[in-house]
CSV table of C-alpha atoms in Angstrom, one decimal:
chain,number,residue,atom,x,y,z
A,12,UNK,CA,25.7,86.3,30.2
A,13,UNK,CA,25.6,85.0,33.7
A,14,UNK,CA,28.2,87.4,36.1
A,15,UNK,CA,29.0,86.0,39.8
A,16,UNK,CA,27.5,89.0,42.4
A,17,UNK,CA,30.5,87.7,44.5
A,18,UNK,CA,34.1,89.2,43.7
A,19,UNK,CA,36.9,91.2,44.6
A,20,UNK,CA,38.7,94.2,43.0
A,21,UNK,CA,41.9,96.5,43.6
A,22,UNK,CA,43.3,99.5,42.3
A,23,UNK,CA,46.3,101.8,43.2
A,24,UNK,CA,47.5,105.2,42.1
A,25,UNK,CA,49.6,107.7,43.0
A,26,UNK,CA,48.3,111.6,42.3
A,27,UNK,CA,51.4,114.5,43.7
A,28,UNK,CA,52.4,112.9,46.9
A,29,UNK,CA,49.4,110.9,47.8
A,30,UNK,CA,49.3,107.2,47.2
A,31,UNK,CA,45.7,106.3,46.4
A,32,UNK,CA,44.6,102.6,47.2
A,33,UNK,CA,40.9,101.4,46.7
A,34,UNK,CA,39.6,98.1,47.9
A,35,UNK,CA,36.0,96.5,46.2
A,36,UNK,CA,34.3,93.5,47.8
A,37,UNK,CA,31.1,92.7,46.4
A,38,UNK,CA,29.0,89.9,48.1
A,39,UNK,CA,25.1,88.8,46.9
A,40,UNK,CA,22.4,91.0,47.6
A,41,UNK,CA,18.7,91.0,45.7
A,42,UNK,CA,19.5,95.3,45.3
A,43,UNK,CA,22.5,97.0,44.5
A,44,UNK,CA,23.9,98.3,48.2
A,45,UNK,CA,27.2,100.2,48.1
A,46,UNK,CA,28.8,101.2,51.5
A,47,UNK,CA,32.2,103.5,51.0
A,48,UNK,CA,34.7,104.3,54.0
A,49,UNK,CA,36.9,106.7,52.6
A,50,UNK,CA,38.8,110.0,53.9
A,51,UNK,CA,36.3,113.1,55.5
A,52,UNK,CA,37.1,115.3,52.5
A,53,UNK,CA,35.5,112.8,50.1
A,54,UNK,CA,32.1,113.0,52.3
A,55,UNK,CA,30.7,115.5,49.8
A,56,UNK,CA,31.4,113.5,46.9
A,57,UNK,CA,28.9,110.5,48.0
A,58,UNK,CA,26.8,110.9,45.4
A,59,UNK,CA,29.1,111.3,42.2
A,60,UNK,CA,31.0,108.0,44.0
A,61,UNK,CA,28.0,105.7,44.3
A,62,UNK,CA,26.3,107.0,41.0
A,63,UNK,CA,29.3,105.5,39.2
A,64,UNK,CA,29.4,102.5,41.0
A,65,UNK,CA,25.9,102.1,40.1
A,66,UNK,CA,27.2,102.8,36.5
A,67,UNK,CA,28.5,99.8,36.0
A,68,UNK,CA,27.3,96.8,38.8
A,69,UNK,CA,23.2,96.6,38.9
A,70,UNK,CA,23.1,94.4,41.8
A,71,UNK,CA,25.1,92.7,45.1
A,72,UNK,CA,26.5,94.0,48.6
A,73,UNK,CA,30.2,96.5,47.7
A,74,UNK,CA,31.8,97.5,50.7
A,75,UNK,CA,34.5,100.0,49.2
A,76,UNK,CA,37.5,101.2,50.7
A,77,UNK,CA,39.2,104.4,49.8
A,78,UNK,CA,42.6,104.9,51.5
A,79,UNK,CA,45.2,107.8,50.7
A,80,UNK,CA,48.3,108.2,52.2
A,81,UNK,CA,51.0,110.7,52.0
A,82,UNK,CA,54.7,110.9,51.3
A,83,UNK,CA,54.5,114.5,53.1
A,84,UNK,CA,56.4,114.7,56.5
A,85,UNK,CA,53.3,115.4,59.4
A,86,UNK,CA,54.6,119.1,59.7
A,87,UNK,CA,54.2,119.9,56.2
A,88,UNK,CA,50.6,118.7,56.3
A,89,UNK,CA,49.2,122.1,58.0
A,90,UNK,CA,48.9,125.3,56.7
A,91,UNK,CA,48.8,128.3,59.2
A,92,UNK,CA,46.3,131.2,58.3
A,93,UNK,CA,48.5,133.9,59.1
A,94,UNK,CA,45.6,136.4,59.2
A,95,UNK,CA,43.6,134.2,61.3
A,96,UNK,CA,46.8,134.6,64.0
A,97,UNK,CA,46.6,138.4,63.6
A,98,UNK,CA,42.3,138.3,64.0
A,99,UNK,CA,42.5,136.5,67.2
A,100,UNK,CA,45.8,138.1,68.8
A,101,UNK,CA,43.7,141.2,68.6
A,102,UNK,CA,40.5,139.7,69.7
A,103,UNK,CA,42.3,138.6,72.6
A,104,UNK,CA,44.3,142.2,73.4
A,105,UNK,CA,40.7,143.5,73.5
A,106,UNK,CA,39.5,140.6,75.7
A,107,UNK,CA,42.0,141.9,78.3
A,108,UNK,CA,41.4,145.5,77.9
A,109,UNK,CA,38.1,144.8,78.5
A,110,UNK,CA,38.0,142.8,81.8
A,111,UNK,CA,41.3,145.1,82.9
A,112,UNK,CA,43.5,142.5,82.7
A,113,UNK,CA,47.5,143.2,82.7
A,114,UNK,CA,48.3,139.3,82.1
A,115,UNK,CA,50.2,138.8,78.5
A,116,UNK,CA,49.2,137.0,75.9
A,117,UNK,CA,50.9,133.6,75.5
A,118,UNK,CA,51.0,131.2,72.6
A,119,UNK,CA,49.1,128.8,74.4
A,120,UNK,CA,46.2,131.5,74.2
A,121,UNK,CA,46.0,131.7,70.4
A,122,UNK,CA,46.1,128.1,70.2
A,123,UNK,CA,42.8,127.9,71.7
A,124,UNK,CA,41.5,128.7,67.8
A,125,UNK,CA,44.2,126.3,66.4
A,126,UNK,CA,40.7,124.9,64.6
A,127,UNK,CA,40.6,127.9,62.9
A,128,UNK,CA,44.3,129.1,61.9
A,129,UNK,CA,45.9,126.2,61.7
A,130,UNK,CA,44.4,124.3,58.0
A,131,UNK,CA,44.9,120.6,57.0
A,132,UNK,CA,46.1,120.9,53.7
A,133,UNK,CA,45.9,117.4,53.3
A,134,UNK,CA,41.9,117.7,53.2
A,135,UNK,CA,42.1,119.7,50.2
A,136,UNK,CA,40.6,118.4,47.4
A,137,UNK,CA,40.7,119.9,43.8
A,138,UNK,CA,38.3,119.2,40.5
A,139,UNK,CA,42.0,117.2,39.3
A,140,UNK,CA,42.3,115.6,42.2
A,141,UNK,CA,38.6,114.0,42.3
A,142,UNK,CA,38.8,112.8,38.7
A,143,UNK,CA,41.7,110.9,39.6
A,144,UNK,CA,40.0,109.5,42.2
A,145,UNK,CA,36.8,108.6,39.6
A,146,UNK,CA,39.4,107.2,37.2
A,147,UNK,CA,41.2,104.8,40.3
A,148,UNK,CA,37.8,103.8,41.1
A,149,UNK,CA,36.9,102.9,37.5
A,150,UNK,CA,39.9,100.5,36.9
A,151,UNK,CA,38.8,98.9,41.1
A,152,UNK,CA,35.6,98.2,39.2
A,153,UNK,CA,37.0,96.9,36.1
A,154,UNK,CA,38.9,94.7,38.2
A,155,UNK,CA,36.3,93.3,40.0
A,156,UNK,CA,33.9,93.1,37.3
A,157,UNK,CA,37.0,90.5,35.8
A,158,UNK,CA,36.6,88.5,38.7
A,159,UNK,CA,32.8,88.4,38.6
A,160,UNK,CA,33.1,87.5,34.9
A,161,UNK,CA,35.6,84.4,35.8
A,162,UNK,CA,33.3,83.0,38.4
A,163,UNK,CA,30.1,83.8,36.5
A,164,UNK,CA,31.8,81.3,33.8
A,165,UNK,CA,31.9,78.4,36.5
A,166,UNK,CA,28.4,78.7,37.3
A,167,UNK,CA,27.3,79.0,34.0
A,168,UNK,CA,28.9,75.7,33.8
A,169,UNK,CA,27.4,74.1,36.1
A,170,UNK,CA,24.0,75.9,35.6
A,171,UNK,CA,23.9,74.3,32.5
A,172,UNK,CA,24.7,71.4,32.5
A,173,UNK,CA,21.9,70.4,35.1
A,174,UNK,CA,19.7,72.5,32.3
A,175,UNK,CA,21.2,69.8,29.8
A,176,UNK,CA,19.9,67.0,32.1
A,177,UNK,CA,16.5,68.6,33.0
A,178,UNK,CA,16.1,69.1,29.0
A,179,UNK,CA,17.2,65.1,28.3
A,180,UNK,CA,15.3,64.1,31.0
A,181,UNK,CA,12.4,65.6,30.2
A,182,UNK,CA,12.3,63.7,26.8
A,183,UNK,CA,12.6,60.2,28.5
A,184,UNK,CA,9.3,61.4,30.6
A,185,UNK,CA,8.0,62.1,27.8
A,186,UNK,CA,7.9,58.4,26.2
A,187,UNK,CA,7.3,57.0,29.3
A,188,UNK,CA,3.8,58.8,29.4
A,189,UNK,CA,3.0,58.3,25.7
A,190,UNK,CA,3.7,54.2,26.6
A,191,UNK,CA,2.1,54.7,29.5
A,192,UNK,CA,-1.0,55.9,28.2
A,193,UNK,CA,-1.2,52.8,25.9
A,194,UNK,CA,-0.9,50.6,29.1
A,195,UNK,CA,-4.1,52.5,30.9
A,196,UNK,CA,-5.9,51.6,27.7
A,197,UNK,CA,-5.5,47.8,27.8
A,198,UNK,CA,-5.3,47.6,31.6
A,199,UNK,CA,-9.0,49.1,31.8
A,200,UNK,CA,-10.2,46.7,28.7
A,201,UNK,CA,-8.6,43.9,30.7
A,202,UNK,CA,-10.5,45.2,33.9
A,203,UNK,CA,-14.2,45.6,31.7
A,204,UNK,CA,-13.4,42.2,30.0
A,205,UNK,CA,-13.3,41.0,33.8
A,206,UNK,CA,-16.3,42.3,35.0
A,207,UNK,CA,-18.5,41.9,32.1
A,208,UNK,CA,-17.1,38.0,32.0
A,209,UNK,CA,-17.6,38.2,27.9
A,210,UNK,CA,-15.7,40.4,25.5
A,211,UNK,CA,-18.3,40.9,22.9
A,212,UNK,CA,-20.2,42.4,25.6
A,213,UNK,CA,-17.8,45.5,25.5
A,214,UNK,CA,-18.7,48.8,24.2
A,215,UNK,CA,-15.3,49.7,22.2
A,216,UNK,CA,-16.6,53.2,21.1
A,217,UNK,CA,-17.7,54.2,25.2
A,218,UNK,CA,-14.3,52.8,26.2
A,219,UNK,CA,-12.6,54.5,23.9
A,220,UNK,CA,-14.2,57.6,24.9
A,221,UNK,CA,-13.0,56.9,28.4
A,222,UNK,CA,-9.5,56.2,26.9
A,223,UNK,CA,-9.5,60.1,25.4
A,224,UNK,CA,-10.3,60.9,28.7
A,225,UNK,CA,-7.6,59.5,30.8
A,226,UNK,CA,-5.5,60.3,28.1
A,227,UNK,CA,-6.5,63.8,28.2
A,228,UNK,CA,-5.5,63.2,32.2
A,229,UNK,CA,-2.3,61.5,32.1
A,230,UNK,CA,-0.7,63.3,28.8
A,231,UNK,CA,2.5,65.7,29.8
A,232,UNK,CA,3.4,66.1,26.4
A,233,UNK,CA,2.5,69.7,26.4
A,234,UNK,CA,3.9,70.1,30.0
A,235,UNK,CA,7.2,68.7,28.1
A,236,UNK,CA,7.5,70.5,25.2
A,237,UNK,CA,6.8,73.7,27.1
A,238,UNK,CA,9.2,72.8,29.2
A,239,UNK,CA,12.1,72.0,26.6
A,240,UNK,CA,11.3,75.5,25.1
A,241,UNK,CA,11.8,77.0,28.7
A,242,UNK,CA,15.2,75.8,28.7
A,243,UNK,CA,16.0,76.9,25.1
A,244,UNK,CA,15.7,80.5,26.2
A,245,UNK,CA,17.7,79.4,29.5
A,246,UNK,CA,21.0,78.8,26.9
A,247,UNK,CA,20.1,81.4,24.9
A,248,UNK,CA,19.4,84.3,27.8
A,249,UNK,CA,22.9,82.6,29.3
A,250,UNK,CA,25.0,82.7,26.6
A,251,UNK,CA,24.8,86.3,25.5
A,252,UNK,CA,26.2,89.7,26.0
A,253,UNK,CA,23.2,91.1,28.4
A,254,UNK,CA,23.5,90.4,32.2
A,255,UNK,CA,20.3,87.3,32.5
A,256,UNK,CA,20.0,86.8,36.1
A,257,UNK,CA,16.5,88.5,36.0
A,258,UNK,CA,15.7,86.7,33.1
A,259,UNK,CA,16.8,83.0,34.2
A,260,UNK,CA,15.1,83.9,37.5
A,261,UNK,CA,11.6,84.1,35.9
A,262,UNK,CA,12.0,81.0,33.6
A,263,UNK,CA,12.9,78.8,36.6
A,264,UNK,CA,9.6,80.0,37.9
A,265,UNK,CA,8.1,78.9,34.4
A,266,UNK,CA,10.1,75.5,34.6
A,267,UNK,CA,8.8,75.1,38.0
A,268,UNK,CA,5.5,75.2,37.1
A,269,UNK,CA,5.6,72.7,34.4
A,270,UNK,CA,7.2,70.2,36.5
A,271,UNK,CA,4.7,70.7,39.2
A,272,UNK,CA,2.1,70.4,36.6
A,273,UNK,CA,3.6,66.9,35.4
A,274,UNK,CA,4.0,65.6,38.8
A,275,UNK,CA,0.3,65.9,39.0
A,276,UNK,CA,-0.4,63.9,36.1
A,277,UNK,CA,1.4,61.4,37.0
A,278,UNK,CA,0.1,57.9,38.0
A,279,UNK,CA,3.3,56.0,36.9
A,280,UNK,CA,5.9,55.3,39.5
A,281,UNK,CA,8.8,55.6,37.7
A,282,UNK,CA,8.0,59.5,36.0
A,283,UNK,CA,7.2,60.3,39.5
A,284,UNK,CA,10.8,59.2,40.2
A,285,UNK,CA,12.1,61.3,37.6
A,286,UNK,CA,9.9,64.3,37.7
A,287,UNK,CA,11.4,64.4,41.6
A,288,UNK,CA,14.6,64.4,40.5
A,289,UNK,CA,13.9,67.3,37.8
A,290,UNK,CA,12.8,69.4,40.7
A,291,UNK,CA,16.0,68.2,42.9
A,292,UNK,CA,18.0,69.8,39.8
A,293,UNK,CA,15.8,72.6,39.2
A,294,UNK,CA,16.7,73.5,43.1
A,295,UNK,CA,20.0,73.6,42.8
A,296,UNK,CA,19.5,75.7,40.0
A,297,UNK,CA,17.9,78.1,42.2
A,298,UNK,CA,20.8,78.4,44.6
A,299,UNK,CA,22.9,79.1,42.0
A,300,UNK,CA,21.0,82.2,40.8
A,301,UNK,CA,21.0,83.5,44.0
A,302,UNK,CA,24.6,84.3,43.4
A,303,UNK,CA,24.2,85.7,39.7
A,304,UNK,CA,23.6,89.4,38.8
């Protein structure tokens, strides 16, 4: 199955009076890399977060937003620690007594510790609470995952259909060499026939040993069928239910190399031609992995 690394995905919930929003963008990347921006009292929960992202996407760039807002009025947000009042008031009344002092307390004074007696409720977060958070991020992957799916379908379109040509093409190569190897063999009795100046004066069975030879030199046949085989498992790998990018990866390195192997062999102008355009499409092949996972 070939699945774009490039994508977008949204979710939104609502859990008591917070309204949960989660934003996915997922760009191409050889690793997985997962960056989150999300409230301070999620900062503990980095791992469990990134250990399901990892879950379900095994490669690409996520930047992942986690935003929470509140129907709450701002007053309602803070709780005040009505102990803590009564632990500093009296740390303070001994304060004075200490240094002698006769000057009163004021509020002001106490809210020197408002750190500590006044609590953000809002930064609460309970065991409920965090497993609707896991469950909103889910469906934000599920979503993007979608996405990946749609555009991994496009490329897969494309991919193969220059797959199609490399395979036909290949085929065409093919013949030319096999005909081209029969036109080495009477170009080089032509060229003996010349030299010696009499044809009965030719050694058939020594130039037909130097005929396997430049046979042996000049036949991609091998090369071709390898190569054709190579893009059998390139449909195959493509069209199923396992994420292939890996796997496609490492037979375009395999294709490669019979190409460059044919190109080698080559003495005929017009395989050269075509060989060069098998690795213009094999390229572009390339560049399109680059954005599979």
């Amino acid at each position: 199955m070939i699945v774009s690394m490039t994508g977008y995905g949204k979710a939104e919930g609502q859990y008591g009076d917070k309204n949960y929003s989660i934003e996915i963008r997922s760009v191409n990347n050889k690793f997985c890399e997962i960056t989150f921006k999300y409230p301070k009292f999620l900062y503990t929960k980095d791992f469990e977060l990134k250990d399901l992202v990892r879950k379900k996407i095994s490669r690409g760039k996520l930047s992942i937003y986690i935003n929470v807002g509140s129907d709450k009025n701002d007053e309602n947000v803070f709780k005040v620690d009505k102990e803590n009042v009564k632990t500093y008031f009296n740390v303070l009344k001994d304060i004075r007594k200490t240094i002698g002092s006769k000057e009163k307390i004021k509020l002001e004074h106490i809210l020197t510790f408002s750190e500590f007696i006044a609590k953000d409720v809002s930064n609460e977060l309970s065991d409920e609470e965090f497993k609707f958070i896991l469950d909103l991020l889910n469906k934000g992957l599920d979503d993007l995952i979608n996405m990946k799916i749609k555009e991994g379908e496009s490329l897969r379109d494309d991919i193969m259909g220059r797959v199609k040509m490399i395979e036909s093409e290949s085929a065409i190569i093919e013949k030319i060499s096999l005909e081209n190897i029969k036109d080495e063999r009477d170009k080089l009795f032509q060229k003996v026939e010349l030299l010696l100046g009499d044809k009965k004066l030719i050694d058939e069975n020594r130039i037909e040993q130097e005929v396997v030879l430049l046979a042996e030199k000049l036949d991609i046949s091998e090369e071709c069928v390898r190569l054709r085989s190579h893009t059998k498992y390139f449909e195959e790998y493509a069209s199923s239910k396992e994420l292939a990018g890996r796997r496609l990866n490492f037979l375009t390195q395999e294709i490669n190399r019979e190409i460059n192997t044919m190109a080698s062999k080559s003495l005929n102008a017009e395989i050269s031609q075509r060989v060069s355009a098998l690795k213009e499409e094999l390229e572009k092949i390339r560049e399109q992995l680059q954005n599979i996972e």
